[in-house]
Short mmCIF file of C-alpha atoms and ligand atoms in Angstrom, two decimals:
data_model
loop_
_atom_site.label_atom_id
_atom_site.label_comp_id
_atom_site.label_asym_id
_atom_site.label_seq_id
_atom_site.Cartn_x
_atom_site.Cartn_y
_atom_site.Cartn_z
CA MET H 1 0.00 0.00 0.00
CA LYS H 2 2.88 2.34 0.63
CA LYS H 3 4.49 3.33 -2.58
CA LEU H 4 5.05 6.75 -1.13
CA LEU H 5 8.50 7.11 -2.51
CA ALA H 6 10.54 10.03 -3.57
CA LEU H 7 8.98 11.87 -6.41
CA VAL H 8 10.46 13.38 -9.44
CA LEU H 9 10.10 17.08 -9.05
CA THR H 10 9.86 19.21 -12.06
CA GLY H 11 10.20 22.56 -10.45
CA VAL H 12 6.73 22.29 -9.02
CA LEU H 13 7.74 23.91 -5.79
CA GLY H 14 9.54 26.64 -7.58
CA VAL H 15 6.24 27.84 -8.98
CA SER H 16 4.83 30.33 -6.58
CA VAL H 17 1.30 29.57 -5.55
CA LEU H 18 -0.63 32.50 -6.85
CA THR H 19 -4.30 33.05 -7.34
CA ALA H 20 -4.95 29.77 -9.10
CA CYS H 21 -8.63 30.53 -9.28
CA GLY H 22 -11.13 28.58 -11.34
CA SER H 23 -11.44 29.34 -15.00
CA SER H 24 -14.44 31.61 -14.66
CA SER H 25 -12.79 33.83 -12.09
CA SER H 26 -11.54 37.10 -13.39
CA ALA H 27 -9.41 37.76 -10.32
CA PRO H 28 -6.08 39.23 -11.34
CA SER H 29 -2.80 37.75 -10.20
CA ALA H 30 -2.16 38.49 -6.56
CA ALA H 31 -0.30 37.08 -3.63
CA ALA H 32 -1.77 33.89 -2.21
CA GLU H 33 -2.82 35.66 0.97
CA THR H 34 -5.24 37.85 -0.92
CA ALA H 35 -6.23 35.13 -3.32
CA SER H 36 -8.64 33.45 -0.96
CA THR H 37 -10.50 36.70 -0.36
CA GLU H 38 -10.87 37.15 -4.08
CA VAL H 39 -11.97 33.57 -4.46
CA ALA H 40 -14.54 34.07 -1.73
CA ALA H 41 -15.85 37.18 -3.45
CA ALA H 42 -15.97 35.42 -6.81
CA SER H 43 -17.81 32.44 -5.46
CA THR H 44 -20.66 34.44 -4.00
CA GLU H 45 -21.61 35.07 -7.61
CA THR H 46 -21.60 31.37 -8.30
CA GLU H 47 -24.59 29.34 -7.33
CA THR H 48 -23.87 26.48 -4.95
CA ALA H 49 -26.18 23.78 -3.73
CA SER H 50 -29.04 24.98 -1.61
CA ALA H 51 -29.59 23.38 1.74
CA SER H 52 -32.44 21.29 0.37
CA GLY H 53 -31.40 20.31 -3.17
CA SER H 54 -28.54 18.10 -4.23
CA ALA H 55 -25.42 19.57 -5.80
CA LEU H 56 -26.07 16.92 -8.45
CA ASP H 57 -28.85 19.14 -9.82
CA LYS H 58 -26.24 21.56 -11.12
CA ASP H 59 -24.33 21.41 -14.40
CA THR H 60 -21.09 22.68 -12.86
CA LEU H 61 -19.69 21.52 -9.55
CA ILE H 62 -17.58 24.05 -7.67
CA ILE H 63 -14.59 22.31 -6.13
CA GLY H 64 -12.39 23.73 -3.37
CA THR H 65 -8.79 22.71 -2.86
CA ASN H 66 -5.59 24.15 -1.40
CA ALA H 67 -2.97 24.15 -4.14
CA ALA H 68 0.02 23.96 -1.81
CA PHE H 69 0.09 20.25 -1.03
CA PRO H 70 2.11 18.46 -3.71
CA PRO H 71 1.70 15.97 -5.32
CA PHE H 72 -2.03 16.05 -4.51
CA GLU H 73 -2.46 19.72 -5.44
CA TYR H 74 -0.15 22.53 -6.42
CA ALA H 75 -0.17 25.50 -8.79
CA GLY H 76 0.36 24.13 -12.26
CA ASP H 77 2.26 25.80 -15.08
CA ASP H 78 -0.59 28.18 -15.84
CA GLY H 79 -1.13 28.94 -12.15
CA THR H 80 -4.35 26.96 -11.83
CA PRO H 81 -4.52 23.97 -9.45
CA ALA H 82 -2.99 20.74 -10.76
CA GLY H 83 -2.07 17.38 -9.24
CA PHE H 84 -3.58 14.03 -8.32
CA ASP H 85 -6.72 15.37 -6.62
CA VAL H 86 -7.43 17.76 -9.48
CA ASP H 87 -7.09 14.95 -12.02
CA LEU H 88 -9.24 12.69 -9.86
CA ILE H 89 -12.08 15.18 -9.43
CA ASN H 90 -12.00 15.95 -13.15
CA ALA H 91 -12.33 12.23 -13.89
CA ILE H 92 -15.20 12.00 -11.39
CA GLY H 93 -16.89 15.02 -12.98
CA GLU H 94 -16.63 13.34 -16.35
CA LYS H 95 -18.25 10.17 -14.99
CA LEU H 96 -21.07 12.26 -13.51
CA GLY H 97 -21.50 14.27 -16.70
CA LYS H 98 -20.70 17.50 -14.82
CA LYS H 99 -18.30 20.33 -15.45
CA VAL H 100 -15.96 20.99 -12.56
CA GLU H 101 -14.44 24.29 -11.57
CA VAL H 102 -11.54 24.04 -9.12
CA LYS H 103 -10.87 26.96 -6.79
CA ASP H 104 -7.78 27.50 -4.67
CA MET H 105 -8.59 28.34 -1.05
CA GLU H 106 -6.92 28.15 2.31
CA PHE H 107 -7.07 24.61 3.67
CA ASP H 108 -8.48 25.79 6.96
CA SER H 109 -11.53 27.36 5.29
CA LEU H 110 -12.51 24.40 3.10
CA VAL H 111 -14.80 22.48 5.45
CA ALA H 112 -16.84 25.56 6.42
CA SER H 113 -17.19 26.51 2.73
CA ILE H 114 -18.78 23.23 1.68
CA GLY H 115 -22.45 23.71 0.83
CA ASN H 116 -22.11 27.46 0.43
CA LYS H 117 -19.03 28.67 -1.46
CA ILE H 118 -18.13 25.25 -2.83
CA ASP H 119 -19.95 21.98 -3.47
CA ILE H 120 -17.05 19.63 -2.85
CA ALA H 121 -13.56 19.77 -1.32
CA ILE H 122 -10.73 17.55 -2.47
CA ALA H 123 -7.48 18.43 -0.76
CA GLY H 124 -5.71 15.37 0.61
CA MET H 125 -8.25 15.76 3.37
CA THR H 126 -8.13 13.20 6.15
CA VAL H 127 -11.41 11.83 7.46
CA THR H 128 -11.72 12.88 11.09
CA GLU H 129 -14.62 12.65 13.55
CA GLU H 130 -14.63 16.43 13.99
CA ARG H 131 -14.97 17.03 10.26
CA GLN H 132 -17.63 14.34 9.98
CA LYS H 133 -19.83 16.48 12.21
CA MET H 134 -19.84 19.15 9.49
CA VAL H 135 -19.51 17.29 6.19
CA ASP H 136 -20.02 13.89 4.64
CA PHE H 137 -17.05 12.05 3.14
CA SER H 138 -16.77 9.78 0.13
CA ASP H 139 -15.22 6.36 0.48
CA PRO H 140 -11.52 6.80 1.29
CA TYR H 141 -9.24 6.97 -1.74
CA TYR H 142 -5.73 7.20 -0.29
CA GLU H 143 -3.93 6.04 2.83
CA ALA H 144 -1.44 8.41 4.41
CA VAL H 145 0.54 9.02 7.58
CA GLN H 146 2.16 12.12 9.03
CA ASN H 147 5.92 12.49 8.71
CA VAL H 148 8.27 14.51 10.87
CA ILE H 149 10.66 16.68 8.89
CA VAL H 150 13.90 17.43 10.73
CA VAL H 151 17.25 18.92 9.82
CA ASN H 152 19.89 16.30 9.06
CA GLY H 153 21.62 15.23 12.25
CA SER H 154 18.66 16.20 14.47
CA GLU H 155 18.28 14.29 17.74
CA ILE H 156 14.54 13.91 17.16
CA ALA H 157 13.77 10.24 16.55
CA SER H 158 10.91 9.17 18.83
CA ALA H 159 7.61 10.41 20.29
CA ASP H 160 9.38 11.40 23.50
CA ASP H 161 11.80 13.59 21.59
CA LEU H 162 8.89 15.70 20.32
CA LYS H 163 7.97 16.88 23.82
CA ASN H 164 8.68 20.56 24.56
CA LYS H 165 9.70 21.19 20.97
CA LYS H 166 8.87 23.99 18.55
CA ILE H 167 6.80 22.34 15.86
CA GLY H 168 5.77 23.84 12.52
CA VAL H 169 2.48 22.73 10.93
CA GLN H 170 -0.05 23.79 8.36
CA LEU H 171 -3.00 25.45 10.09
CA GLY H 172 -6.04 23.26 10.65
CA THR H 173 -4.46 20.03 9.45
CA THR H 174 -4.15 16.71 11.20
CA GLY H 175 -0.44 17.49 11.64
CA ASP H 176 -1.55 20.60 13.55
CA PHE H 177 -3.89 18.54 15.77
CA ILE H 178 -1.19 15.97 16.51
CA ALA H 179 1.41 18.64 17.30
CA SER H 180 -0.94 20.52 19.61
CA ASP H 181 -1.53 17.32 21.62
CA ILE H 182 2.18 16.77 22.27
CA GLU H 183 3.24 17.62 25.81
CA GLY H 184 4.92 21.02 26.08
CA SER H 185 4.86 21.63 22.33
CA GLU H 186 5.07 25.15 21.00
CA VAL H 187 3.19 24.98 17.72
CA SER H 188 3.66 27.47 14.89
CA GLN H 189 0.78 27.32 12.42
CA TYR H 190 1.29 28.42 8.82
CA ASN H 191 -1.21 28.82 6.01
CA LYS H 192 1.24 27.12 3.69
CA ALA H 193 3.31 24.11 4.68
CA VAL H 194 6.22 25.36 2.61
CA ASP H 195 6.53 28.32 4.99
CA ALA H 196 6.83 25.91 7.93
CA VAL H 197 9.59 24.11 6.03
CA ASN H 198 11.36 27.43 5.43
CA ASP H 199 11.21 28.21 9.14
CA LEU H 200 12.73 24.79 9.85
CA LEU H 201 15.58 25.69 7.50
CA ASN H 202 15.92 29.04 9.31
CA GLY H 203 16.00 27.33 12.71
CA ARG H 204 12.77 28.93 13.94
CA VAL H 205 11.15 25.52 14.54
CA ASP H 206 12.69 22.17 15.51
CA CYS H 207 10.61 20.04 13.15
CA VAL H 208 7.58 20.09 10.87
CA ILE H 209 4.73 17.58 11.08
CA ILE H 210 3.03 17.07 7.73
CA ASP H 211 1.61 14.29 5.55
CA ALA H 212 4.15 11.87 4.07
CA ASN H 213 3.92 12.70 0.38
CA PRO H 214 4.22 16.49 0.65
CA ALA H 215 6.94 15.96 3.29
CA GLN H 216 8.94 13.91 0.81
CA GLU H 217 8.42 16.49 -1.92
CA PHE H 218 9.56 19.36 0.30
CA VAL H 219 12.57 17.38 1.56
CA SER H 220 13.63 16.44 -1.96
CA GLN H 221 14.10 20.17 -2.60
CA HIS H 222 16.55 20.35 0.33
CA ALA H 223 18.02 16.86 0.51
CA GLU H 224 21.35 18.19 1.82
CA GLU H 225 19.65 19.79 4.81
CA LEU H 226 16.42 17.94 5.62
CA THR H 227 15.11 14.44 6.28
CA ALA H 228 11.51 13.19 6.49
CA LEU H 229 11.03 10.63 9.26
CA GLU H 230 8.21 8.06 9.05
CA GLY H 231 5.36 8.86 11.39
CA THR H 232 5.02 5.25 12.47
CA GLN H 233 8.31 5.71 14.32
CA PHE H 234 6.48 8.32 16.45
CA GLY H 235 3.35 6.19 16.91
CA PHE H 236 1.22 8.24 14.48
CA GLU H 237 -1.79 6.41 13.11
CA THR H 238 -2.51 6.00 9.44
CA GLU H 239 -5.06 8.40 7.96
CA ASN H 240 -7.47 8.16 5.04
CA TYR H 241 -8.02 10.85 2.46
CA ALA H 242 -11.58 11.29 1.19
CA ILE H 243 -13.65 13.78 -0.75
CA ALA H 244 -15.76 16.08 1.43
CA MET H 245 -19.32 16.99 0.50
CA PRO H 246 -22.29 18.78 2.08
CA LYS H 247 -23.75 16.96 5.03
CA GLY H 248 -26.88 15.07 4.03
CA ASP H 249 -26.41 15.24 0.24
CA ALA H 250 -26.74 11.46 -0.04
CA ALA H 251 -27.34 11.55 -3.80
CA LEU H 252 -24.03 13.34 -4.35
CA VAL H 253 -22.10 11.06 -2.02
CA GLU H 254 -23.52 7.99 -3.71
CA ALA H 255 -22.74 9.29 -7.21
CA VAL H 256 -19.18 10.23 -6.24
CA ASN H 257 -18.60 6.84 -4.63
CA GLN H 258 -19.94 5.08 -7.70
CA ALA H 259 -17.66 7.16 -9.95
CA LEU H 260 -14.66 6.42 -7.69
CA LYS H 261 -15.45 2.72 -7.84
CA GLU H 262 -15.66 2.75 -11.61
CA LEU H 263 -12.39 4.69 -11.90
CA LYS H 264 -10.71 2.07 -9.72
CA GLU H 265 -12.17 -0.77 -11.73
CA ASP H 266 -11.29 0.65 -15.14
CA GLY H 267 -7.66 1.40 -14.18
CA THR H 268 -7.95 5.20 -14.35
CA PHE H 269 -7.31 5.61 -10.63
CA ASP H 270 -4.08 3.59 -10.73
CA LYS H 271 -2.97 5.49 -13.80
CA LEU H 272 -3.43 8.80 -11.96
CA VAL H 273 -1.50 7.47 -8.94
CA ALA H 274 1.36 6.43 -11.23
CA GLU H 275 1.37 9.73 -13.10
CA ASN H 276 1.13 12.00 -10.06
CA ILE H 277 2.40 10.14 -7.02
CA THR H 278 4.60 7.14 -7.57
CA GLY H 279 6.13 8.46 -10.79
CA GLU H 280 5.70 4.97 -12.33
N1 LIG I 301 -4.28 15.37 5.50
C1 LIG I 301 -4.17 16.56 6.27
C2 LIG I 301 -5.51 16.96 6.80
O1 LIG I 301 -6.50 16.54 6.31
C3 LIG I 301 -3.52 17.72 5.51
C4 LIG I 301 -4.25 18.13 4.27
C5 LIG I 301 -3.70 19.36 3.58
O2 LIG I 301 -2.89 20.10 4.12
N2 LIG I 301 -4.11 19.60 2.38
O3 LIG I 301 -5.62 17.70 7.72
#
């Protein structure tokens, strides 16, 4: 199950994550910090599912992601979101006969935006009990675990070593929740994981806790300086990524699950994993 190996990077992380709005957005290029405000403004003009109807009644599904989580999502060559999740949701849209419009948002605002600003979120999002109170999830599509990124030669090697440490995380992620539960931890939360990694390089934090695949991508950019340690060595549990949808939209959940199943059966899913994640 774990083919989470080093990935060939083609300058993906060198591309700054700019607006990356959906195709219908006319927002001009701007720094990522302002992008989400513009996205929010743009999406008020776009109809999303009403509380009663199903999002399936619409021709175009509005998808939220956070294009700063390679290889699942990142800003592609033209600045719009690209990556495994984007390919997957496009393939699902095709199966459902729907157009999809993918918007770049801050990870921490995705769950609250489902059912109003967006219809669906796909963002390497782990199924958690807390999130399940607010949204419904598809069947899981990917198994993951948190990694601990450290500088080469760091003493950090076990759960005990994480106590009383300065830990960098991406705000609102499972890495954030884990770090906050560690005894004596001083957690620095960033909107973008890459900024946490930069602060690790600058010595402002002792380690970064983040999902395995992005961890490996970030580390491969700084192999001389950084190492990604397997979360199992710290007792972290495996997590499941799933697609988040409005709570109670059973028709949508069922259709998405059916599409996922078909994509697994017809080999498309494995092809996307090979193209985006394992590098074949
Ligand atoms: N899997 C993590 C979570 O769901 C991180 C996701 C992300 O940063 N895109 O919290």
